[in-house]
Amino acid sequence: MGDSRISYTIILKDSHQSAENKIRKSLSLSADSTLSEVISHISSDVEEGASSSARKYTFGRSATKDGDGSIESIESANISNEIISLSIYDCTTYPPKDITTSVNQYTNTVGPKSITLQRLGWFPSGKLYICQCDDEQTISSILNSNIHSVEDFEYNNPTLLGENGDDEK
């Protein structure tokens, strides 16, 4: 089996929503690698890119237990900058799809709680965008643009091919 090239962009805004931090990376993994392996790469980049005031992050909106054992929502925790809640969008195909639920479902590298990159349709390549759940402007931009069609390379570019499809010399 071949390799999958996964490109991802992490878009984080500071607590004042005035500055934007974009991290663009790509990695090459075997097509039988799992989603959890991709998420571990993304997680380390999120930790590097997150502001120093944010101590934790999570994928998706959920409830957490605070210090005294009571349930506290992610939204109220975000007010105190303790938790960054993130969404992950698969922009490999159009329209982009929110796969945050799948990220939380397939957390293992083997067994029934794992899924391969090939099964996700990310062979030979996949494109992901990661942003904060409450960043409506970025989410709208991801969902309403042709973000999936922008690639670092071109196939069958007519300006690079001769009239018969042969390489120009």
PDB file of C-alpha atoms in Angstrom:
ATOM      1  CA  MET A   1       0.000   0.000   0.000  1.00  0.00           C
ATOM      2  CA  GLY A   2       1.246   3.516  -0.721  1.00  0.00           C
ATOM      3  CA  ASP A   3       1.619   6.689   1.268  1.00  0.00           C
ATOM      4  CA  SER A   4      -1.026   9.290   1.986  1.00  0.00           C
ATOM      5  CA  ARG A   5      -0.140  12.979   2.014  1.00  0.00           C
ATOM      6  CA  ILE A   6      -2.212  14.797   4.617  1.00  0.00           C
ATOM      7  CA  SER A   7      -2.192  18.603   4.479  1.00  0.00           C
ATOM      8  CA  TYR A   8      -3.679  20.489   7.375  1.00  0.00           C
ATOM      9  CA  THR A   9      -4.130  24.077   8.427  1.00  0.00           C
ATOM     10  CA  ILE A  10      -4.695  25.072  12.044  1.00  0.00           C
ATOM     11  CA  ILE A  11      -6.363  28.468  12.511  1.00  0.00           C
ATOM     12  CA  LEU A  12      -6.326  29.760  16.083  1.00  0.00           C
ATOM     13  CA  LYS A  13      -7.390  33.201  17.256  1.00  0.00           C
ATOM     14  CA  ASP A  14      -6.347  34.825  20.489  1.00  0.00           C
ATOM     15  CA  SER A  15      -8.896  35.560  23.202  1.00  0.00           C
ATOM     16  CA  HIS A  16      -9.520  39.060  21.823  1.00  0.00           C
ATOM     17  CA  GLN A  17     -10.262  37.673  18.304  1.00  0.00           C
ATOM     18  CA  SER A  18      -7.918  40.290  16.874  1.00  0.00           C
ATOM     19  CA  ALA A  19      -4.889  38.223  15.856  1.00  0.00           C
ATOM     20  CA  GLU A  20      -4.958  34.995  13.904  1.00  0.00           C
ATOM     21  CA  ASN A  21      -2.318  32.280  14.099  1.00  0.00           C
ATOM     22  CA  LYS A  22      -2.196  29.965  11.047  1.00  0.00           C
ATOM     23  CA  ILE A  23      -0.103  26.834  11.039  1.00  0.00           C
ATOM     24  CA  ARG A  24       0.165  24.959   7.723  1.00  0.00           C
ATOM     25  CA  LYS A  25       1.736  21.533   7.691  1.00  0.00           C
ATOM     26  CA  SER A  26       1.688  18.346   5.716  1.00  0.00           C
ATOM     27  CA  LEU A  27       2.759  14.865   6.588  1.00  0.00           C
ATOM     28  CA  SER A  28       3.182  11.625   4.749  1.00  0.00           C
ATOM     29  CA  LEU A  29       1.890   8.449   6.365  1.00  0.00           C
ATOM     30  CA  SER A  30       1.157   4.956   5.149  1.00  0.00           C
ATOM     31  CA  ALA A  31      -2.409   4.624   3.833  1.00  0.00           C
ATOM     32  CA  ASP A  32      -3.072   2.008   6.505  1.00  0.00           C
ATOM     33  CA  SER A  33      -2.152   4.476   9.257  1.00  0.00           C
ATOM     34  CA  THR A  34      -4.996   5.518  11.515  1.00  0.00           C
ATOM     35  CA  LEU A  35      -6.888   8.714  12.159  1.00  0.00           C
ATOM     36  CA  SER A  36      -5.538   8.761  15.718  1.00  0.00           C
ATOM     37  CA  GLU A  37      -1.969   8.967  14.335  1.00  0.00           C
ATOM     38  CA  VAL A  38      -2.911  12.046  12.286  1.00  0.00           C
ATOM     39  CA  ILE A  39      -4.603  13.596  15.322  1.00  0.00           C
ATOM     40  CA  SER A  40      -1.474  13.075  17.439  1.00  0.00           C
ATOM     41  CA  HIS A  41       0.532  15.126  14.903  1.00  0.00           C
ATOM     42  CA  ILE A  42      -2.166  17.799  14.831  1.00  0.00           C
ATOM     43  CA  SER A  43      -2.389  17.858  18.642  1.00  0.00           C
ATOM     44  CA  SER A  44       1.307  18.588  19.046  1.00  0.00           C
ATOM     45  CA  ASP A  45       1.038  21.454  16.546  1.00  0.00           C
ATOM     46  CA  VAL A  46      -2.032  22.839  18.342  1.00  0.00           C
ATOM     47  CA  GLU A  47      -0.128  22.828  21.624  1.00  0.00           C
ATOM     48  CA  GLU A  48       2.702  24.787  19.983  1.00  0.00           C
ATOM     49  CA  GLY A  49       0.320  27.263  18.335  1.00  0.00           C
ATOM     50  CA  ALA A  50      -2.072  27.819  21.235  1.00  0.00           C
ATOM     51  CA  SER A  51      -1.643  30.968  23.262  1.00  0.00           C
ATOM     52  CA  SER A  52       0.175  30.598  26.552  1.00  0.00           C
ATOM     53  CA  SER A  53      -2.966  31.474  28.522  1.00  0.00           C
ATOM     54  CA  ALA A  54      -4.821  28.426  27.198  1.00  0.00           C
ATOM     55  CA  ARG A  55      -4.019  25.377  29.264  1.00  0.00           C
ATOM     56  CA  LYS A  56      -6.163  22.731  27.536  1.00  0.00           C
ATOM     57  CA  TYR A  57      -7.905  22.031  24.263  1.00  0.00           C
ATOM     58  CA  THR A  58     -10.485  19.526  23.124  1.00  0.00           C
ATOM     59  CA  PHE A  59     -11.966  18.439  19.810  1.00  0.00           C
ATOM     60  CA  GLY A  60     -15.641  19.348  19.765  1.00  0.00           C
ATOM     61  CA  ARG A  61     -18.135  20.699  22.248  1.00  0.00           C
ATOM     62  CA  SER A  62     -18.646  18.584  25.327  1.00  0.00           C
ATOM     63  CA  ALA A  63     -18.996  18.852  29.066  1.00  0.00           C
ATOM     64  CA  THR A  64     -16.100  18.617  31.520  1.00  0.00           C
ATOM     65  CA  LYS A  65     -15.899  18.198  35.245  1.00  0.00           C
ATOM     66  CA  ASP A  66     -14.412  21.115  37.088  1.00  0.00           C
ATOM     67  CA  GLY A  67     -12.433  20.927  40.335  1.00  0.00           C
ATOM     68  CA  ASP A  68     -15.379  20.245  42.651  1.00  0.00           C
ATOM     69  CA  GLY A  69     -16.839  17.472  40.454  1.00  0.00           C
ATOM     70  CA  SER A  70     -19.705  19.469  38.962  1.00  0.00           C
ATOM     71  CA  ILE A  71     -20.292  19.566  35.217  1.00  0.00           C
ATOM     72  CA  GLU A  72     -19.069  22.676  33.435  1.00  0.00           C
ATOM     73  CA  SER A  73     -19.677  23.316  29.748  1.00  0.00           C
ATOM     74  CA  ILE A  74     -16.839  24.009  27.345  1.00  0.00           C
ATOM     75  CA  GLU A  75     -18.368  27.381  26.492  1.00  0.00           C
ATOM     76  CA  SER A  76     -18.180  28.587  30.110  1.00  0.00           C
ATOM     77  CA  ALA A  77     -14.648  27.205  30.438  1.00  0.00           C
ATOM     78  CA  ASN A  78     -13.649  29.131  27.308  1.00  0.00           C
ATOM     79  CA  ILE A  79     -14.544  32.387  29.057  1.00  0.00           C
ATOM     80  CA  SER A  80     -11.731  31.824  31.518  1.00  0.00           C
ATOM     81  CA  ASN A  81      -9.384  30.709  28.686  1.00  0.00           C
ATOM     82  CA  GLU A  82      -8.878  27.304  30.255  1.00  0.00           C
ATOM     83  CA  ILE A  83     -10.056  25.212  27.301  1.00  0.00           C
ATOM     84  CA  ILE A  84      -9.920  25.727  23.536  1.00  0.00           C
ATOM     85  CA  SER A  85     -12.691  23.813  21.781  1.00  0.00           C
ATOM     86  CA  LEU A  86     -11.701  22.810  18.224  1.00  0.00           C
ATOM     87  CA  SER A  87     -13.531  21.552  15.136  1.00  0.00           C
ATOM     88  CA  ILE A  88     -11.894  19.581  12.335  1.00  0.00           C
ATOM     89  CA  TYR A  89     -13.163  19.887   8.756  1.00  0.00           C
ATOM     90  CA  ASP A  90     -12.333  17.405   5.997  1.00  0.00           C
ATOM     91  CA  CYS A  91     -11.889  19.483   2.848  1.00  0.00           C
ATOM     92  CA  THR A  92     -10.739  16.568   0.680  1.00  0.00           C
ATOM     93  CA  THR A  93     -14.075  16.606  -1.120  1.00  0.00           C
ATOM     94  CA  TYR A  94     -16.750  19.226  -1.624  1.00  0.00           C
ATOM     95  CA  PRO A  95     -18.617  20.215   0.455  1.00  0.00           C
ATOM     96  CA  PRO A  96     -16.284  20.188   3.455  1.00  0.00           C
ATOM     97  CA  LYS A  97     -17.450  17.927   6.261  1.00  0.00           C
ATOM     98  CA  ASP A  98     -17.121  18.376  10.021  1.00  0.00           C
ATOM     99  CA  ILE A  99     -15.342  15.202  11.195  1.00  0.00           C
ATOM    100  CA  THR A 100     -14.930  16.195  14.843  1.00  0.00           C
ATOM    101  CA  THR A 101     -17.330  13.434  15.928  1.00  0.00           C
ATOM    102  CA  SER A 102     -15.246  10.836  14.053  1.00  0.00           C
ATOM    103  CA  VAL A 103     -12.083  12.132  15.715  1.00  0.00           C
ATOM    104  CA  ASN A 104     -13.688  11.549  19.108  1.00  0.00           C
ATOM    105  CA  GLN A 105     -15.066   8.149  18.043  1.00  0.00           C
ATOM    106  CA  TYR A 106     -11.900   6.647  16.487  1.00  0.00           C
ATOM    107  CA  THR A 107      -9.312   7.272  19.185  1.00  0.00           C
ATOM    108  CA  ASN A 108      -7.288   4.032  19.018  1.00  0.00           C
ATOM    109  CA  THR A 109      -4.614   2.813  16.612  1.00  0.00           C
ATOM    110  CA  VAL A 110      -6.021  -0.746  16.436  1.00  0.00           C
ATOM    111  CA  GLY A 111      -9.373  -2.421  16.970  1.00  0.00           C
ATOM    112  CA  PRO A 112     -12.967  -1.278  16.525  1.00  0.00           C
ATOM    113  CA  LYS A 113     -12.178   2.265  17.717  1.00  0.00           C
ATOM    114  CA  SER A 114      -9.707   2.860  14.864  1.00  0.00           C
ATOM    115  CA  ILE A 115     -10.115   3.805  11.208  1.00  0.00           C
ATOM    116  CA  THR A 116      -7.496   3.919   8.436  1.00  0.00           C
ATOM    117  CA  LEU A 117      -6.690   6.847   6.172  1.00  0.00           C
ATOM    118  CA  GLN A 118      -7.693   4.776   3.150  1.00  0.00           C
ATOM    119  CA  ARG A 119     -11.103   4.047   4.691  1.00  0.00           C
ATOM    120  CA  LEU A 120     -11.550   7.802   5.268  1.00  0.00           C
ATOM    121  CA  GLY A 121     -10.839   8.441   1.569  1.00  0.00           C
ATOM    122  CA  TRP A 122      -7.512  10.135   2.276  1.00  0.00           C
ATOM    123  CA  PHE A 123      -5.474   8.028  -0.145  1.00  0.00           C
ATOM    124  CA  PRO A 124      -3.481   9.397  -1.918  1.00  0.00           C
ATOM    125  CA  SER A 125      -4.149  12.705  -0.153  1.00  0.00           C
ATOM    126  CA  GLY A 126      -6.343  14.469   2.360  1.00  0.00           C
ATOM    127  CA  LYS A 127      -6.878  18.070   3.366  1.00  0.00           C
ATOM    128  CA  LEU A 128      -7.986  19.190   6.834  1.00  0.00           C
ATOM    129  CA  TYR A 129      -8.784  22.523   8.440  1.00  0.00           C
ATOM    130  CA  ILE A 130      -8.816  22.886  12.220  1.00  0.00           C
ATOM    131  CA  CYS A 131     -10.379  25.909  13.897  1.00  0.00           C
ATOM    132  CA  GLN A 132     -12.064  26.956  17.118  1.00  0.00           C
ATOM    133  CA  CYS A 133     -15.704  25.834  17.480  1.00  0.00           C
ATOM    134  CA  ASP A 134     -16.845  29.364  18.298  1.00  0.00           C
ATOM    135  CA  ASP A 135     -15.066  31.022  15.338  1.00  0.00           C
ATOM    136  CA  GLU A 136     -18.118  31.428  13.085  1.00  0.00           C
ATOM    137  CA  GLN A 137     -16.263  33.568  10.538  1.00  0.00           C
ATOM    138  CA  THR A 138     -13.578  30.940   9.884  1.00  0.00           C
ATOM    139  CA  ILE A 139     -16.115  28.103   9.838  1.00  0.00           C
ATOM    140  CA  SER A 140     -18.231  29.995   7.306  1.00  0.00           C
ATOM    141  CA  SER A 141     -15.128  30.622   5.186  1.00  0.00           C
ATOM    142  CA  ILE A 142     -14.274  26.913   5.226  1.00  0.00           C
ATOM    143  CA  LEU A 143     -17.804  25.777   4.366  1.00  0.00           C
ATOM    144  CA  ASN A 144     -18.541  28.379   1.665  1.00  0.00           C
ATOM    145  CA  SER A 145     -15.312  28.536  -0.294  1.00  0.00           C
ATOM    146  CA  ASN A 146     -13.494  26.337  -2.766  1.00  0.00           C
ATOM    147  CA  ILE A 147     -10.856  25.714  -0.136  1.00  0.00           C
ATOM    148  CA  HIS A 148     -10.730  22.043  -1.115  1.00  0.00           C
ATOM    149  CA  SER A 149      -9.564  22.747  -4.666  1.00  0.00           C
ATOM    150  CA  VAL A 150      -6.401  24.686  -3.812  1.00  0.00           C
ATOM    151  CA  GLU A 151      -3.446  22.318  -4.068  1.00  0.00           C
ATOM    152  CA  ASP A 152       0.318  22.648  -4.011  1.00  0.00           C
ATOM    153  CA  PHE A 153       0.627  20.822  -7.330  1.00  0.00           C
ATOM    154  CA  GLU A 154      -1.199  20.579 -10.631  1.00  0.00           C
ATOM    155  CA  TYR A 155      -2.281  17.584 -12.711  1.00  0.00           C
ATOM    156  CA  ASN A 156      -2.502  17.762 -16.495  1.00  0.00           C
ATOM    157  CA  ASN A 157      -1.882  21.491 -16.672  1.00  0.00           C
ATOM    158  CA  PRO A 158      -2.428  22.376 -20.367  1.00  0.00           C
ATOM    159  CA  THR A 159       0.269  25.054 -20.261  1.00  0.00           C
ATOM    160  CA  LEU A 160       2.837  22.410 -19.288  1.00  0.00           C
ATOM    161  CA  LEU A 161       1.691  19.854 -21.894  1.00  0.00           C
ATOM    162  CA  GLY A 162       2.058  20.020 -25.669  1.00  0.00           C
ATOM    163  CA  GLU A 163      -0.872  19.751 -28.063  1.00  0.00           C
ATOM    164  CA  ASN A 164      -0.720  15.937 -28.050  1.00  0.00           C
ATOM    165  CA  GLY A 165      -0.433  15.723 -24.262  1.00  0.00           C
ATOM    166  CA  ASP A 166       3.327  15.221 -24.482  1.00  0.00           C
ATOM    167  CA  ASP A 167       5.727  17.247 -22.383  1.00  0.00           C
ATOM    168  CA  GLU A 168       6.941  20.345 -24.214  1.00  0.00           C
ATOM    169  CA  LYS A 169      10.650  20.477 -24.800  1.00  0.00           C
TER     170      LYS A 169
END
